[in-house]
Coordinates of C-alpha atoms and ligand atoms in Angstrom, one line a residue:
M14 CA 6.5 219.2 183.6
A15 CA 3.9 216.9 181.7
S16 CA 0.8 216.1 183.8
S17 CA 0.4 212.6 184.4
P18 CA -2.6 210.5 183.2
I19 CA -2.9 208.5 186.8
L20 CA -4.2 211.9 187.9
S21 CA -7.5 211.3 186.3
L22 CA -8.0 208.0 187.7
A23 CA -7.1 208.9 191.2
S24 CA -9.8 211.6 190.9
S25 CA -7.7 214.3 192.8
T26 CA -7.2 217.7 191.8
A27 CA -5.4 218.6 194.8
S28 CA -2.7 216.1 193.9
S29 CA -1.4 218.2 191.0
A30 CA 0.0 220.5 193.5
L31 CA 2.3 218.1 195.3
P32 CA 6.0 217.5 194.4
C33 CA 6.5 214.6 191.9
R34 CA 7.5 211.7 194.2
R35 CA 4.7 212.6 196.9
R36 CA 2.4 213.1 194.1
F37 CA 3.1 209.3 192.8
L38 CA 2.8 208.0 196.1
H39 CA -0.5 209.9 196.8
N40 CA -1.9 208.5 193.3
L41 CA -0.6 205.0 194.2
K42 CA -2.7 205.0 197.3
A43 CA -5.6 206.4 195.6
T44 CA -5.3 203.7 193.0
S45 CA -4.7 201.0 195.1
N46 CA -7.8 201.7 197.2
Q47 CA -9.7 200.8 193.9
M48 CA -7.6 197.7 193.4
T49 CA -9.6 195.3 195.7
F50 CA -7.9 192.3 194.6
L51 CA -4.6 193.4 196.5
G52 CA -4.5 193.4 200.4
N53 CA -3.0 196.3 201.8
D54 CA -0.1 194.2 203.7
H55 CA 0.7 192.8 200.1
I56 CA 1.2 196.1 198.7
N57 CA 3.6 197.0 201.5
S58 CA 5.8 193.9 201.5
K59 CA 6.0 194.3 197.6
Q60 CA 5.6 198.0 197.4
S61 CA 8.6 198.8 195.1
F62 CA 7.3 196.1 192.6
F63 CA 3.8 197.3 192.5
R64 CA 4.6 200.8 192.3
T65 CA 6.6 200.3 189.2
S66 CA 4.3 197.9 187.5
M67 CA 0.9 199.7 188.5
S68 CA 2.4 202.9 187.5
V69 CA 3.3 201.6 184.0
A70 CA 0.0 199.9 183.7
V71 CA -2.3 203.1 184.8
E72 CA -0.1 205.9 183.5
N73 CA -0.1 204.0 179.9
S74 CA -3.8 203.6 179.9
K75 CA -5.6 204.0 176.5
F76 CA -8.7 204.3 178.3
T77 CA -7.7 207.4 180.3
D78 CA -10.0 209.7 178.3
I79 CA -12.9 207.6 179.3
T80 CA -15.1 209.2 181.6
M81 CA -17.3 207.9 184.5
A82 CA -20.9 207.1 183.2
P83 CA -23.7 208.4 185.4
P84 CA -25.5 205.5 187.3
D85 CA -28.3 204.1 185.2
P86 CA -31.8 205.9 186.5
I87 CA -33.6 202.8 187.3
L88 CA -31.0 199.9 187.9
G89 CA -28.6 202.5 189.5
V90 CA -31.6 202.9 192.2
S91 CA -30.9 199.5 193.5
E92 CA -27.4 200.3 194.1
A93 CA -28.0 203.0 196.1
F94 CA -30.5 201.0 198.0
R95 CA -28.3 198.4 198.8
A96 CA -25.8 200.8 200.1
D97 CA -28.4 202.3 202.8
T98 CA -28.3 200.8 206.3
N99 CA -31.7 202.4 207.6
E100 CA -33.7 199.6 208.5
M101 CA -37.0 201.4 207.3
K102 CA -35.5 201.6 203.7
L103 CA -37.8 200.6 200.8
N104 CA -36.7 199.8 197.1
L105 CA -39.6 201.0 194.8
G106 CA -36.9 201.7 192.0
V107 CA -36.6 198.8 189.6
G108 CA -40.0 197.1 188.5
A109 CA -39.2 193.7 190.2
Y110 CA -42.0 191.8 192.1
R111 CA -41.6 191.2 195.6
T112 CA -43.7 189.0 198.3
E113 CA -45.6 190.4 201.3
D114 CA -42.2 189.6 203.1
L115 CA -40.4 192.0 200.4
Q116 CA -38.3 188.8 199.0
P117 CA -38.0 188.0 195.5
Y118 CA -40.2 185.4 194.2
V119 CA -39.7 182.1 191.9
L120 CA -43.1 181.0 190.8
N121 CA -43.6 177.4 191.9
V122 CA -44.7 176.8 188.3
V123 CA -41.2 177.9 187.2
K124 CA -39.7 175.4 189.9
K125 CA -41.8 172.6 188.8
A126 CA -40.9 173.1 184.8
E127 CA -37.1 173.6 186.1
T128 CA -37.6 169.8 188.1
L129 CA -39.0 168.3 184.9
M130 CA -36.2 169.8 182.7
L131 CA -33.7 168.4 185.2
E132 CA -35.1 164.8 184.9
W133 CA -35.1 165.2 181.3
A134 CA -31.4 166.1 181.3
E135 CA -31.8 167.5 177.9
N136 CA -28.5 168.8 176.1
K137 CA -27.2 172.1 175.9
E138 CA -26.3 172.4 172.4
Y139 CA -26.5 176.1 170.7
L140 CA -30.2 177.0 169.6
P141 CA -30.7 178.0 166.1
I142 CA -30.1 181.5 165.5
E143 CA -34.1 182.4 166.0
G144 CA -34.1 180.6 169.2
L145 CA -36.3 177.5 170.4
A146 CA -38.9 176.6 168.1
A147 CA -41.2 175.3 170.7
F148 CA -40.6 178.6 172.5
N149 CA -41.4 180.9 169.3
K150 CA -44.5 179.0 168.9
A151 CA -45.7 179.2 172.3
T152 CA -45.0 183.0 172.7
A153 CA -46.7 184.0 169.4
E154 CA -50.1 181.8 170.4
L155 CA -49.8 183.4 173.8
L156 CA -49.6 187.1 172.5
F157 CA -52.4 186.4 169.5
G158 CA -54.1 183.6 170.6
T159 CA -54.1 179.9 168.9
E160 CA -57.1 180.7 166.5
N161 CA -55.9 184.2 165.3
P162 CA -55.7 184.5 161.5
V163 CA -52.1 185.8 161.7
I164 CA -51.1 182.5 163.2
L165 CA -53.2 180.3 161.1
Q166 CA -51.7 182.2 157.9
Q167 CA -48.3 182.0 159.3
R168 CA -47.9 185.8 158.9
V169 CA -45.8 186.2 162.1
A170 CA -42.0 186.4 161.8
T171 CA -41.1 185.3 165.7
V172 CA -37.4 185.6 166.7
Q173 CA -36.4 184.6 170.5
G174 CA -34.8 187.6 171.9
L175 CA -32.6 188.5 175.0
S176 CA -35.9 189.3 176.8
G177 CA -37.7 192.6 176.3
T178 CA -34.9 194.7 176.0
G179 CA -32.8 192.6 173.8
S180 CA -36.0 192.1 171.3
L181 CA -36.5 195.8 171.2
R182 CA -32.8 196.3 170.2
L183 CA -33.2 193.6 167.7
A184 CA -36.4 195.4 166.1
A185 CA -34.4 198.8 166.2
A186 CA -31.6 197.4 164.2
L187 CA -34.1 196.0 161.5
I188 CA -35.7 199.4 161.4
E189 CA -32.0 201.2 161.2
R190 CA -31.4 198.7 158.3
Y191 CA -34.7 198.7 156.1
F192 CA -36.3 201.9 157.3
P193 CA -33.5 204.6 157.3
S194 CA -35.5 207.4 156.5
S195 CA -38.2 206.6 159.1
K196 CA -38.1 207.6 162.9
V197 CA -40.1 206.1 165.8
L198 CA -42.6 208.1 167.9
I199 CA -42.1 207.5 171.6
S200 CA -44.4 208.5 174.4
S201 CA -43.5 211.2 176.9
P202 CA -42.7 209.7 179.2
T203 CA -41.8 206.4 178.6
W204 CA -39.7 203.7 180.0
G205 CA -36.2 205.3 180.2
N206 CA -34.2 202.7 178.3
H207 CA -36.3 203.1 175.0
K208 CA -34.2 206.2 174.2
N209 CA -31.2 204.4 174.9
I210 CA -32.0 201.5 172.5
F211 CA -32.9 203.7 169.6
N212 CA -30.0 205.9 170.3
D213 CA -27.8 203.2 170.6
A214 CA -29.0 201.6 167.0
R215 CA -29.0 205.1 165.5
V216 CA -32.8 205.2 165.0
P217 CA -34.0 208.8 165.2
W218 CA -37.0 209.3 167.6
S219 CA -39.3 211.9 168.8
E220 CA -41.7 212.1 171.5
Y221 CA -45.8 212.3 171.3
R222 CA -47.6 213.7 174.2
Y223 CA -49.0 211.2 176.8
Y224 CA -49.2 212.5 179.9
D225 CA -51.0 215.3 181.5
P226 CA -49.7 216.4 184.8
K227 CA -52.8 218.6 185.4
T228 CA -55.2 215.5 185.5
V229 CA -52.4 213.0 186.4
G230 CA -54.0 211.2 183.3
L231 CA -53.7 210.6 179.5
D232 CA -53.5 213.7 177.3
F233 CA -55.4 211.9 174.5
D234 CA -56.0 214.9 172.2
G235 CA -52.3 215.7 172.5
M236 CA -51.4 211.9 171.8
I237 CA -53.4 212.0 168.6
S238 CA -52.4 215.3 167.1
D239 CA -48.8 214.4 167.6
I240 CA -49.3 210.9 165.9
K241 CA -51.4 212.6 163.2
A242 CA -48.5 215.3 162.6
A243 CA -45.6 212.9 162.3
P244 CA -44.2 212.0 158.9
E245 CA -46.1 209.1 157.2
G246 CA -44.8 205.9 157.6
S247 CA -43.4 206.5 161.0
F248 CA -43.0 203.5 163.9
V249 CA -45.4 204.4 166.6
L250 CA -44.0 202.7 170.0
L251 CA -47.1 201.8 172.1
H252 CA -47.0 200.2 175.5
G253 CA -49.4 197.2 175.1
C254 CA -50.7 197.6 178.7
A255 CA -49.7 199.0 181.9
H256 CA -47.7 202.1 180.4
N257 CA -44.3 202.6 182.2
P258 CA -43.9 204.7 184.1
T259 CA -47.3 206.3 184.2
G260 CA -49.5 203.3 184.8
I261 CA -52.3 205.1 182.5
D262 CA -53.6 202.9 179.6
P263 CA -56.0 204.3 176.9
T264 CA -59.6 203.1 176.9
P265 CA -60.7 200.2 174.5
E266 CA -62.5 203.2 172.7
Q267 CA -59.3 205.3 172.8
W268 CA -57.2 202.3 171.3
E269 CA -59.7 202.3 168.4
I270 CA -59.0 206.1 167.6
I271 CA -55.3 205.6 168.0
A272 CA -55.5 202.7 165.5
D273 CA -57.7 204.7 163.0
V274 CA -54.8 207.5 163.3
I275 CA -52.1 205.2 162.8
Q276 CA -54.0 203.4 159.7
E277 CA -54.6 206.7 158.2
K278 CA -51.1 208.1 158.2
N279 CA -49.7 204.7 157.2
H280 CA -47.7 204.4 160.4
I281 CA -46.4 201.1 161.7
P282 CA -47.4 200.1 165.2
F283 CA -44.5 199.0 167.3
F284 CA -45.8 197.5 170.6
D285 CA -43.8 197.0 173.8
V286 CA -45.4 194.3 175.9
A287 CA -43.7 193.7 178.8
Y288 CA -46.4 193.1 181.5
Q289 CA -48.8 190.4 179.6
G290 CA -51.1 188.9 182.4
F291 CA -49.3 191.0 185.0
A292 CA -51.3 194.2 184.5
S293 CA -55.2 192.9 184.7
G294 CA -54.0 189.2 186.0
S295 CA -55.3 187.9 182.4
L296 CA -53.1 186.9 179.5
D297 CA -56.0 187.8 177.1
K298 CA -57.1 191.1 178.2
D299 CA -53.6 192.4 178.5
A300 CA -53.0 191.4 174.9
S301 CA -56.4 193.1 173.6
S302 CA -54.8 196.3 172.3
V303 CA -52.1 194.0 170.0
R304 CA -55.0 191.9 168.8
M305 CA -57.2 194.6 167.9
F306 CA -54.5 196.1 165.7
A307 CA -53.6 192.4 164.2
A308 CA -57.7 192.0 163.2
R309 CA -57.4 195.4 161.4
G310 CA -54.8 193.4 159.1
L311 CA -52.0 195.8 159.9
E312 CA -48.5 195.0 159.9
L313 CA -47.0 195.7 163.0
L314 CA -44.0 194.9 165.4
I315 CA -44.2 193.5 169.3
A316 CA -41.6 193.0 171.6
Q317 CA -42.2 190.7 174.5
S318 CA -40.8 189.7 177.8
Y319 CA -41.0 187.0 180.4
S320 CA -39.1 189.0 183.0
K321 CA -42.4 190.2 185.1
N322 CA -45.2 187.6 184.2
L323 CA -43.0 184.7 184.9
G324 CA -40.5 186.2 187.2
L325 CA -37.7 185.2 184.6
Y326 CA -35.7 188.4 185.1
A327 CA -32.4 187.0 184.9
E328 CA -33.2 184.4 182.3
R329 CA -33.2 187.1 179.6
I330 CA -36.3 185.5 177.9
G331 CA -38.4 187.4 175.3
A332 CA -39.2 187.8 171.6
I333 CA -39.7 189.9 168.7
N334 CA -42.6 189.2 166.4
V335 CA -43.2 190.9 163.2
V336 CA -46.9 190.5 161.6
C337 CA -46.4 190.7 158.0
S338 CA -49.0 190.9 155.0
S339 CA -48.3 187.2 153.9
S340 CA -46.4 184.1 155.1
D341 CA -43.7 184.9 152.2
V342 CA -43.0 188.2 153.7
A343 CA -42.9 187.0 157.3
H344 CA -40.4 184.4 156.0
R345 CA -38.0 186.9 154.4
V346 CA -38.3 189.3 157.6
K347 CA -37.4 186.5 159.9
S348 CA -34.3 185.8 157.7
Q349 CA -33.4 189.1 158.2
L350 CA -33.9 189.3 162.0
K351 CA -31.7 186.2 162.0
R352 CA -29.0 188.1 160.1
L353 CA -29.2 190.9 162.5
A354 CA -29.0 188.7 165.5
R355 CA -25.9 186.4 164.6
P356 CA -23.2 189.1 164.6
M357 CA -24.7 190.6 167.8
Y358 CA -25.1 187.4 170.1
S359 CA -25.2 184.7 167.6
N360 CA -28.1 182.7 169.6
P361 CA -30.2 183.2 172.5
P362 CA -30.0 181.3 175.8
I363 CA -32.1 178.0 176.0
H364 CA -32.9 177.8 179.8
G365 CA -35.7 180.6 180.0
A366 CA -37.0 179.4 176.5
R367 CA -37.4 175.7 177.9
I368 CA -39.3 176.9 180.8
V369 CA -41.6 179.3 179.0
A370 CA -42.2 176.3 176.6
N371 CA -42.8 173.7 178.8
I372 CA -45.2 175.8 181.2
V373 CA -47.4 176.9 178.2
G374 CA -47.3 173.6 176.6
N375 CA -48.5 171.7 179.6
S376 CA -52.2 172.2 180.7
D377 CA -51.8 171.8 184.2
L378 CA -48.7 174.1 184.4
F379 CA -50.1 176.6 182.0
S380 CA -53.3 176.9 184.6
E381 CA -51.1 177.2 187.7
W382 CA -49.2 179.9 185.7
K383 CA -52.3 181.7 185.2
E384 CA -53.1 181.5 189.1
E385 CA -50.0 182.4 190.1
M386 CA -50.0 185.3 187.9
A387 CA -53.4 186.6 189.2
S388 CA -52.4 186.4 192.3
M389 CA -49.1 188.6 191.8
A390 CA -51.3 191.0 190.0
G391 CA -53.7 191.0 193.0
R392 CA -51.2 191.5 195.6
I393 CA -50.2 194.8 193.7
K394 CA -53.5 196.0 193.2
S395 CA -54.2 195.4 197.0
V396 CA -51.2 197.5 198.1
R397 CA -52.3 200.1 195.4
K398 CA -55.9 200.3 197.3
K399 CA -54.1 200.1 200.8
L400 CA -51.8 203.1 199.9
Y401 CA -54.8 205.0 198.5
D402 CA -56.5 204.4 201.6
S403 CA -53.7 205.5 203.8
L404 CA -53.2 208.6 201.8
C405 CA -57.0 209.7 202.0
A406 CA -56.8 208.8 205.9
K407 CA -53.6 210.8 206.7
D408 CA -53.8 213.8 204.2
N409 CA -56.2 216.4 205.4
S410 CA -55.6 219.2 202.5
G411 CA -58.3 217.7 200.4
K412 CA -56.0 216.4 197.6
D413 CA -57.6 213.9 195.3
W414 CA -55.5 211.0 195.6
S415 CA -57.8 208.9 193.3
F416 CA -55.6 209.1 190.3
I417 CA -53.6 206.3 192.1
L418 CA -56.4 203.7 191.5
K419 CA -57.1 204.5 188.0
Q420 CA -53.3 203.7 187.1
I421 CA -52.6 199.9 186.2
G422 CA -49.5 197.5 186.7
M423 CA -46.8 197.3 188.8
F424 CA -46.2 201.0 189.0
S425 CA -47.7 204.1 190.3
F426 CA -46.7 207.4 188.8
T427 CA -47.2 209.7 191.9
G428 CA -46.9 213.2 190.3
L429 CA -43.7 213.9 192.7
N430 CA -41.1 216.0 191.0
K431 CA -37.4 215.4 191.2
A432 CA -36.7 217.5 194.7
Q433 CA -40.0 215.7 196.1
S434 CA -38.4 212.4 194.8
D435 CA -35.2 213.3 196.4
N436 CA -36.9 214.0 199.7
M437 CA -38.5 210.6 199.5
T438 CA -34.9 209.1 199.5
N439 CA -33.0 211.3 201.6
K440 CA -35.3 211.6 204.4
W441 CA -37.3 208.9 204.1
H442 CA -35.0 206.0 202.7
V443 CA -37.9 205.2 200.1
Y444 CA -35.7 204.4 197.1
M445 CA -37.6 205.3 193.3
T446 CA -36.9 206.8 190.2
K447 CA -36.6 210.6 190.1
D448 CA -39.6 210.9 187.6
G449 CA -41.8 210.4 190.6
R450 CA -42.5 206.6 189.8
I451 CA -42.9 203.9 192.6
S452 CA -42.7 200.3 192.1
L453 CA -46.0 199.1 193.9
A454 CA -44.7 195.7 193.5
G455 CA -41.9 196.5 196.0
L456 CA -44.4 197.6 198.7
S457 CA -46.1 195.2 201.4
S458 CA -49.2 196.0 203.1
A459 CA -47.2 196.7 206.4
N460 CA -45.3 199.4 204.7
C461 CA -48.1 201.5 203.0
E462 CA -48.6 203.9 206.0
Y463 CA -45.2 204.8 206.1
L464 CA -45.0 205.3 202.4
A465 CA -48.2 207.4 202.6
D466 CA -46.4 209.6 205.4
A467 CA -43.3 210.0 203.0
I468 CA -45.6 210.9 200.0
I469 CA -47.6 213.6 202.1
D470 CA -44.6 215.1 203.6
S471 CA -42.6 215.4 200.4
Y472 CA -45.6 216.8 198.3
H473 CA -46.7 219.4 200.8
N474 CA -43.3 220.4 202.5
V475 CA -41.0 220.2 199.2
S476 CA -41.8 222.4 196.4
Ligands
KET528 N1 -40.1 197.4 178.3 C1 -41.0 197.7 179.3 C2 -41.9 198.8 179.2 C3 -40.3 197.6 180.7 O1 -40.9 198.3 181.6 C4 -39.2 196.9 180.6 C5 -38.3 196.6 182.0 C6 -38.8 196.1 179.8 C7 -39.2 196.4 178.4 C8 -37.4 195.3 179.7 O2 -37.6 194.3 180.7 P1 -36.5 192.9 180.4 O3 -36.0 192.7 181.3 O4 -35.4 193.2 179.2 O5 -37.5 192.1 179.6 N2 -38.8 197.7 183.1 C9 -38.2 197.5 184.3 C10 -36.6 197.0 184.5 C11 -35.6 197.7 183.7 O6 -35.8 199.0 183.6 O7 -34.8 197.1 183.1 C12 -38.5 198.8 185.2 O8 -38.9 199.6 184.4 O9 -38.2 199.1 186.3

C-alpha cells in the first residue's frame, strides 16, 4: 500500500503500523488537533463530511515535503518564555526595553507626537518608494549632524526601510546586484540575523575575529588581521555602537586603526546602527564611529533602526543611507535602491516615519526624547552595575566579573556556554539566547540577585 502523505503532517511514525481505516482515523484525530478553528463537538456531528474533506485537503497537499523550520534563536526565546508558568521567569532573550516593573514601554514623546498626528488627521496615501521626505531628511541629519559636509553636499542617498532589518536587506540587495563578486565580512559573533539576511540576498560572507573568550573582550589583533587579509573591495559590516551580542566596542583609537585598514584595502564600510542614543544616552556620541569614517571622505553604507531608541519596534521604521563621493552618484544610487524596493514591498509604512519626523522636527519633543532616551540608557546601566555587585557579593570563587561593567548597550555577553545557558532556562527559568547573551533591558533591580544566583550556579556547576 502506498504510504499516505498525511503521516508526515500527523508527525506519527507509529501510525504507519496501524490498519488502513484505523490509521486514517488516527491521523484525522492528530490533524484535527492542529485545526483549532474546529471545535471537537463540531467534528463529531459532521464527522463523515470532515473526514472526507480534510483527508482530501491534507493528503493532496503540495507542501508535504516542507519540513518544520527551527524556532528563531532570538524571537523563539520569547515564545518559550510565554509558555512557562513559573512566577520567577525572566525574559532576557530579545532586546526589548522594559520598565522597572518589567512592562513594555511606550515613550511619552511618542504618545505626544501621536496625539498631534491624530489632531492633524493627515491622509494615509501611499508614500513614495523612498519613503517620507521629512523622515529621510531627519534620519540622515540625526546620523551625521546637520552641518556635516556629506549632508551639505547632498552626498547621502537615504531611503526609508522596514526598520533595521529591512534596511540591511535592501543594502544586501544592492550589493548582490552591483557588486556580484564582493563579499561581506561580518564579526564573529554577530547579531544572529545578519547571516540570514546575506544568505537570503545571495551575498557571500565570511567572518572576522572579534570576541576573545579568554579576556571576554575584543580580539583587536585578530580583527585587524582578518580585515587586512580579505579580498580588496570587500564590504566590512561594523556595529556603529553597542556591538550585539558582545556589548564590546572598539575604543576611539581602535576605530581609527580599523578605518586605516579599511581605507588601505579599498574596502567599503557598512555600518549597522541599531542603538544610536540608546548605548551611551547621547545621539552624537553613539554616532561618532560613523562620523569619523564619513570625515575621512570614504563612501559607506549605514542601516538605521528606531526600534530601540524610540521604542518603535512594531512600527518597522529605519533607513538605509549610502554616502557617495558626489551628489550625482548619490542620486543614481538612490534611484537603484528605489528600483530594488518597489518589487519587494512597494513603499514603506507611514506611521513610524511621521513619528520620527515630528519628534526630530520639533525642538521641545526632540529635547524630551533625548531625556527619555538617557533615562532608558541609565536604567540599563544601573541594573548592569547591580548585577555586577550581586555577582561579586555572592560568588566566593575569586572570579573576576568586571568584564560586565566594560560592556555597553542593552546586552551583556556572560561567557556562559550552551549547556550553561540551558541550565539558566531549564533550572532557573531565565530565558536567554544560547550564545550566553542576556538582555539587561529585560531585568529589574529587584531581580538582579536572583539572576546572579542563576549565573553563579550555571557557571560553576555546569561544564
Ligand atoms: N541590527 C542589530 C545589531 C540588532 O541588534 C537588531 C535587533 C537589528 C539590527 C534589527 O532591528 P529592527 O527591529 O529590525 O530594527 N536586534 C534585536 C531584535 C531582533 O533580533 O530582531 C535582538 O538582537 O534581540
